[in-house]
Short mmCIF file of C-alpha atoms in Angstrom, two decimals:
data_model
loop_
_atom_site.label_atom_id
_atom_site.label_comp_id
_atom_site.label_asym_id
_atom_site.label_seq_id
_atom_site.Cartn_x
_atom_site.Cartn_y
_atom_site.Cartn_z
CA MET A 1 201.91 233.66 284.82
CA LYS A 2 202.62 230.99 282.33
CA LYS A 3 199.82 228.98 280.88
CA ASN A 4 199.96 225.40 280.18
CA PHE A 5 198.34 224.44 276.87
CA GLY A 6 197.76 221.17 275.03
CA LEU A 7 196.94 220.37 271.51
CA ALA A 8 195.08 217.05 271.16
CA LEU A 9 194.56 215.63 267.69
CA LEU A 10 191.81 213.08 267.48
CA ALA A 11 191.97 211.10 264.22
CA LEU A 12 188.52 209.79 263.31
CA LEU A 13 189.09 207.09 260.69
CA SER A 14 186.68 205.19 258.52
CA VAL A 15 188.25 202.06 259.97
CA GLY A 16 190.28 201.16 263.06
CA MET A 17 193.66 202.55 263.63
CA VAL A 18 196.88 202.46 265.76
CA ALA A 19 198.63 205.65 266.71
CA CYS A 20 201.35 206.99 268.88
CA GLY A 21 202.12 210.46 270.13
CA GLY A 22 205.07 212.53 270.45
CA ASN A 23 206.14 215.83 272.31
CA THR A 24 204.84 219.11 270.76
CA ASN A 25 207.33 221.88 269.93
CA ASN A 26 206.64 225.52 269.99
CA PRO A 27 208.70 227.67 267.58
CA SER A 28 207.44 230.98 268.91
CA SER A 29 209.84 232.93 271.02
CA GLU A 30 207.14 234.78 272.90
CA VAL A 31 206.20 231.54 274.60
CA GLU A 32 209.31 229.62 274.37
CA THR A 33 209.16 228.48 278.09
CA GLU A 34 205.61 227.36 277.81
CA LYS A 35 205.10 223.63 277.85
CA HIS A 36 202.79 221.95 275.39
CA ASN A 37 201.54 218.43 275.73
CA LEU A 38 200.21 216.36 272.93
CA GLU A 39 197.40 213.82 273.51
CA ILE A 40 196.26 211.28 270.93
CA LYS A 41 192.81 209.76 271.38
CA VAL A 42 192.47 206.90 268.79
CA GLY A 43 190.57 203.55 268.74
CA GLY A 44 191.49 200.26 267.07
CA SER A 45 194.55 198.63 266.27
CA ALA A 46 195.19 199.15 262.44
CA ILE A 47 193.79 200.83 259.49
CA VAL A 48 193.02 199.53 255.99
CA GLN A 49 193.82 202.10 253.31
CA SER A 50 191.02 204.45 253.24
CA THR A 51 190.19 208.05 254.05
CA VAL A 52 190.47 209.78 257.40
CA THR A 53 189.34 212.98 259.11
CA PHE A 54 191.45 214.82 261.58
CA VAL A 55 189.77 216.63 264.34
CA ALA A 56 191.90 218.93 266.62
CA SER A 57 191.28 219.91 270.21
CA PHE A 58 193.37 222.67 272.02
CA ASP A 59 193.63 222.85 275.74
CA GLY A 60 191.21 219.98 276.21
CA SER A 61 188.44 221.67 274.02
CA PRO A 62 187.63 221.10 270.32
CA VAL A 63 189.04 223.77 267.98
CA SER A 64 186.03 225.79 266.97
CA ASP A 65 187.59 226.64 263.55
CA GLN A 66 188.97 223.41 262.23
CA ALA A 67 190.25 225.15 259.12
CA SER A 68 192.75 227.07 261.41
CA VAL A 69 194.73 223.82 261.76
CA VAL A 70 197.07 222.98 259.05
CA TYR A 71 197.98 219.35 258.48
CA THR A 72 200.92 218.10 256.49
CA ALA A 73 202.15 214.58 255.80
CA ALA A 74 205.87 213.73 256.46
CA ASN A 75 205.65 211.71 253.15
CA ALA A 76 203.62 213.64 250.71
CA ALA A 77 203.19 210.59 248.62
CA ALA A 78 201.56 208.66 251.58
CA MET A 79 198.31 210.70 251.71
CA ASP A 80 196.56 213.52 249.93
CA ILE A 81 195.49 216.00 252.66
CA THR A 82 192.79 218.72 251.75
CA GLY A 83 191.88 220.71 254.86
CA ASN A 84 191.39 218.19 257.58
CA LYS A 85 190.58 215.19 255.31
CA ALA A 86 193.12 212.76 253.94
CA VAL A 87 193.03 209.95 251.34
CA LEU A 88 195.71 207.20 252.36
CA ASN A 89 197.80 205.99 249.45
CA LEU A 90 200.52 203.89 251.16
CA ALA A 91 200.65 201.23 253.64
CA GLY A 92 203.07 201.36 256.61
CA GLU A 93 203.68 203.74 259.37
CA GLN A 94 202.85 207.35 258.52
CA THR A 95 203.44 210.65 260.17
CA VAL A 96 201.16 213.79 260.11
CA LYS A 97 202.13 217.19 261.56
CA ALA A 98 199.61 219.78 262.67
CA ALA A 99 200.06 223.45 263.31
CA TYR A 100 197.55 225.71 265.17
CA LYS A 101 197.73 229.43 265.67
CA TYR A 102 196.14 230.71 269.02
CA ASP A 103 195.92 234.19 270.46
CA GLY A 104 196.23 235.56 266.98
CA GLU A 105 200.11 235.09 266.74
CA LYS A 106 201.28 232.26 268.90
CA GLU A 107 201.55 228.69 267.29
CA VAL A 108 201.66 225.25 268.63
CA SER A 109 202.55 222.31 266.61
CA ALA A 110 202.30 218.51 266.93
CA GLU A 111 202.91 215.34 265.22
CA PHE A 112 201.58 211.87 265.47
CA LYS A 113 202.07 208.53 263.82
CA PHE A 114 199.69 205.81 262.79
CA VAL A 115 199.96 202.51 260.91
CA VAL A 116 198.12 202.01 257.60
CA LYS A 117 197.50 198.39 257.04
CA ALA A 118 197.18 196.90 253.67
CA GLY A 119 194.57 194.29 253.18
CA ASN A 120 191.49 193.27 255.02
CA MET A 121 190.81 193.85 258.79
CA THR A 122 190.43 191.01 261.30
CA VAL A 123 187.07 190.66 263.08
CA LYS A 124 188.94 191.88 266.31
CA GLU A 125 190.24 194.97 264.50
CA ALA A 126 186.80 195.70 263.16
CA ILE A 127 185.39 195.55 266.67
CA GLU A 128 188.05 197.72 268.01
CA SER A 129 187.64 200.24 265.39
CA GLY A 130 184.58 201.35 267.25
CA LYS A 131 181.21 202.76 266.29
CA ASP A 132 180.64 204.62 262.97
CA SER A 133 183.74 203.16 261.48
CA SER A 134 183.82 201.88 257.92
CA VAL A 135 185.37 198.39 257.81
CA THR A 136 186.33 195.69 255.34
CA VAL A 137 186.56 192.34 257.05
CA ALA A 138 187.32 188.81 255.95
CA GLY A 139 185.88 185.86 257.77
CA VAL A 140 183.76 182.78 257.72
CA VAL A 141 179.97 182.64 257.86
CA SER A 142 179.12 180.81 261.01
CA ALA A 143 175.43 181.31 261.90
CA PHE A 144 172.28 183.10 260.76
CA VAL A 145 169.43 185.32 262.38
CA GLY A 146 166.11 184.98 260.77
CA GLY A 147 163.47 187.63 260.29
CA VAL A 148 160.37 188.66 258.39
CA ASN A 149 160.97 190.83 255.27
CA GLY A 150 157.58 191.72 253.70
CA THR A 151 155.70 188.52 253.85
CA ASN A 152 158.59 186.27 253.59
CA TYR A 153 160.72 184.70 256.36
CA SER A 154 164.49 184.96 255.47
CA ALA A 155 167.73 185.37 257.02
CA ASN A 156 168.18 188.93 258.23
CA GLY A 157 171.83 188.72 259.15
CA PHE A 158 174.68 186.36 259.91
CA TYR A 159 177.81 186.09 262.08
CA LEU A 160 181.31 186.43 260.70
CA ASN A 161 184.12 184.61 262.49
CA ASP A 162 187.81 184.32 262.20
CA GLU A 163 190.50 183.33 264.72
CA THR A 164 190.29 186.71 266.36
CA GLY A 165 186.54 187.26 267.03
CA SER A 166 183.03 187.05 266.01
CA ILE A 167 180.73 189.83 264.92
CA TYR A 168 177.06 190.07 263.74
CA VAL A 169 176.53 191.27 260.05
CA TYR A 170 173.14 192.86 259.64
CA GLY A 171 171.64 192.99 256.23
CA TYR A 172 169.27 190.57 254.69
CA LYS A 173 170.40 191.03 251.17
CA VAL A 174 173.84 189.84 251.76
CA ALA A 175 172.68 187.24 254.31
CA ASN A 176 170.62 185.63 251.61
CA ASP A 177 173.51 185.43 249.26
CA VAL A 178 175.89 183.58 251.56
CA GLU A 179 175.72 180.16 253.40
CA ARG A 180 177.31 178.77 256.49
CA GLY A 181 180.98 177.94 255.83
CA ASP A 182 181.33 180.59 253.06
CA LYS A 183 184.60 182.44 253.43
CA VAL A 184 183.83 186.02 252.44
CA THR A 185 184.94 189.60 252.56
CA ILE A 186 182.37 192.18 253.89
CA LYS A 187 182.45 195.83 253.65
CA GLY A 188 180.18 197.94 256.04
CA THR A 189 179.77 200.31 258.90
CA VAL A 190 180.18 199.38 262.58
CA THR A 191 177.08 200.20 264.46
CA GLU A 192 175.72 199.29 267.97
CA TYR A 193 172.54 197.23 268.70
CA ASN A 194 171.51 196.76 272.36
CA GLY A 195 175.14 197.28 273.51
CA ALA A 196 176.87 194.98 270.99
CA LEU A 197 178.76 196.15 268.10
CA GLN A 198 177.78 194.88 264.67
CA ILE A 199 178.43 195.66 260.88
CA ALA A 200 175.60 197.22 259.23
CA TYR A 201 174.93 198.30 255.72
CA PRO A 202 177.12 195.44 254.44
CA GLU A 203 178.35 194.85 250.94
CA LEU A 204 179.57 191.45 249.74
CA VAL A 205 182.99 192.21 248.38
CA LYS A 206 184.04 188.67 247.67
CA LYS A 207 183.05 185.10 248.25
CA ALA A 208 186.42 183.27 248.13
CA GLU A 209 185.55 179.73 249.22
CA THR A 210 182.71 177.51 250.42
CA ASN A 211 182.34 174.70 252.91
CA VAL A 212 185.12 176.10 254.87
CA ALA A 213 185.54 175.02 258.67
CA ILE A 214 184.52 177.72 261.10
CA PRO A 215 187.68 178.88 262.73
CA ASN A 216 188.38 177.74 266.39
CA PRO A 217 187.26 180.56 268.74
CA ASP A 218 189.61 179.61 271.66
CA ALA A 219 191.53 182.82 271.29
CA PHE A 220 188.43 184.99 272.35
CA VAL A 221 185.87 182.73 274.06
CA ILE A 222 185.15 183.33 277.72
CA THR A 223 185.35 180.01 279.54
CA GLY A 224 184.18 178.79 282.97
CA LYS A 225 180.36 179.79 282.57
CA THR A 226 177.28 177.66 282.21
CA VAL A 227 173.91 178.20 280.42
CA SER A 228 172.68 179.18 283.81
CA ASP A 229 175.28 181.85 284.23
CA ILE A 230 174.22 183.49 280.84
CA LYS A 231 170.50 183.24 281.78
CA ASN A 232 171.04 184.97 285.04
CA SER A 233 173.58 187.49 284.21
CA THR A 234 172.80 190.96 285.45
CA GLU A 235 175.72 192.41 283.56
CA ASN A 236 175.60 193.54 280.02
CA ILE A 237 177.09 190.72 278.18
CA ALA A 238 175.78 191.60 274.78
CA GLY A 239 178.69 190.96 272.14
CA LYS A 240 180.51 188.44 274.21
CA VAL A 241 181.21 184.84 273.32
CA PHE A 242 181.18 182.07 275.86
CA LYS A 243 182.17 178.55 275.72
CA VAL A 244 179.58 176.42 277.44
CA ASN A 245 178.46 172.73 277.75
CA CYS A 246 174.80 172.36 276.74
CA LYS A 247 172.12 170.32 274.96
CA ILE A 248 170.47 171.87 271.88
CA SER A 249 166.74 171.39 271.68
CA THR A 250 163.78 172.81 269.88
CA PHE A 251 160.41 174.45 270.76
CA GLY A 252 157.50 176.12 269.05
CA ASP A 253 154.37 175.20 267.04
CA THR A 254 154.08 177.50 264.11
CA TRP A 255 157.90 177.13 263.30
CA MET A 256 160.58 175.39 265.02
CA ASN A 257 163.20 177.42 267.01
CA TYR A 258 166.33 176.31 268.94
CA GLN A 259 167.66 176.73 272.34
CA ILE A 260 170.67 175.76 274.31
CA VAL A 261 169.87 174.08 277.73
CA ASP A 262 171.90 173.55 280.77
CA PRO A 263 172.38 169.68 281.17
CA SER A 264 172.58 170.00 284.87
CA ASN A 265 169.24 171.87 285.60
CA GLY A 266 167.30 172.42 282.40
CA THR A 267 167.71 176.25 282.36
CA TYR A 268 167.66 177.47 278.63
CA VAL A 269 168.68 180.40 276.55
CA ASN A 270 166.97 180.85 273.22
CA ILE A 271 168.78 181.03 269.88
CA TYR A 272 167.89 184.33 268.48
CA SER A 273 165.22 184.21 265.49
CA SER A 274 166.37 180.77 264.59
CA ALA A 275 163.35 179.24 262.79
CA SER A 276 164.39 176.54 260.49
CA ASP A 277 161.48 176.54 258.19
CA LEU A 278 159.35 179.08 256.44
CA LYS A 279 162.03 179.80 253.78
CA CYS A 280 164.79 180.12 256.51
CA PRO A 281 166.58 176.80 256.55
CA GLU A 282 169.96 178.06 257.50
CA ASN A 283 169.72 176.71 260.94
CA LYS A 284 168.82 173.22 260.06
CA TRP A 285 172.42 172.25 260.60
CA LEU A 286 171.60 172.24 264.36
CA ASP A 287 169.06 169.18 263.96
CA SER A 288 171.78 166.59 264.16
CA TYR A 289 172.70 167.86 267.60
CA VAL A 290 168.99 167.97 268.59
CA GLU A 291 168.51 164.45 267.47
CA ALA A 292 171.63 163.31 269.30
CA LYS A 293 170.30 164.61 272.68
CA THR A 294 173.80 164.60 274.13
CA PRO A 295 175.62 167.59 275.55
CA VAL A 296 178.16 169.39 273.46
CA ASP A 297 180.65 172.23 273.93
CA VAL A 298 179.71 175.30 271.99
CA ALA A 299 180.73 178.86 271.40
CA PHE A 300 177.59 180.93 272.13
CA TYR A 301 177.45 184.60 271.08
CA VAL A 302 175.14 186.59 273.30
CA ASN A 303 173.37 189.00 270.87
CA SER A 304 170.94 190.94 273.05
CA LYS A 305 168.04 190.75 275.27
CA SER A 306 164.38 189.95 274.25
CA LYS A 307 161.55 192.34 274.86
CA LYS A 308 160.90 190.21 278.14
CA GLY A 309 164.39 190.82 279.22
CA ALA A 310 165.86 187.39 278.70
CA TRP A 311 169.32 186.96 277.06
CA ARG A 312 169.48 185.42 273.66
CA GLY A 313 172.15 184.70 271.05
CA ASN A 314 173.59 182.15 268.53
CA ILE A 315 175.88 179.12 268.35
CA VAL A 316 178.83 180.24 266.21
CA TYR A 317 180.95 177.21 266.77
CA VAL A 318 180.41 173.62 268.00
CA TYR A 319 183.63 171.98 269.45
CA PRO A 320 184.48 168.44 267.98
CA GLN A 321 183.29 165.73 270.18
CA ALA A 322 185.74 163.24 271.75
#
């Protein structure tokens, strides 16, 4: 009775990736009529030049001895492979072949392709790269989250926007080195907080420009929702960005915080840790909208739920008023 085996190669990259599979071939005459299927499980849409780790699974299960899989690059100059790890040297489409012996003698082989992207990732590519990926992303600082570090109140993190998406960057050291409207390149690791992906352990690679306009988010915002819809959502909407019409108001006695308010019924959603004083002045740009007391269209990033279970987030873009 002939068996049907499969060799699956899971490429775990330090950043996002795009890959495509091909048919396996089996050179062994003993099993020449057996059919082998290749499955490629990858995430993301591109990789910035970096390092990768290849992990193989055979017949649906991880190979217990990864050293028994031999990887080779179709273009030896494209990557330096040692065991199941590779350093990527060239941009463009690359092909890797893998061979694995099973039952002592029989061998199954597979090859797969992925694209190495030169340069920085977009925010969308960073999000698609998935949890635990190392990413280098360029974008514009659009909003801040405040917090207490020791006895000082300061920015704990910020939002990075480009034309493809918005993502939270968690790290007070970098947050206090940038300002809203700075065009920056950030390196860090994708982690998850309350269901939303964020960039943690950030490094400020480059600050290219200042006072840059926040990119228009129309390519990724969710439309047709209200502040009330966000407030009352029973779905996990963390990490999503909604275009809503709202008034911006303040509340609090010890320090001033901000919230978005549904102009039709007064329902509000708090802007996450948004104090404008106590050495955290980054959100004072909202004051002009508070004083105007007129509704505006904003892109509102839903960050997480508070301890009381209420959704909260940040304004990452204000649409120009007619």
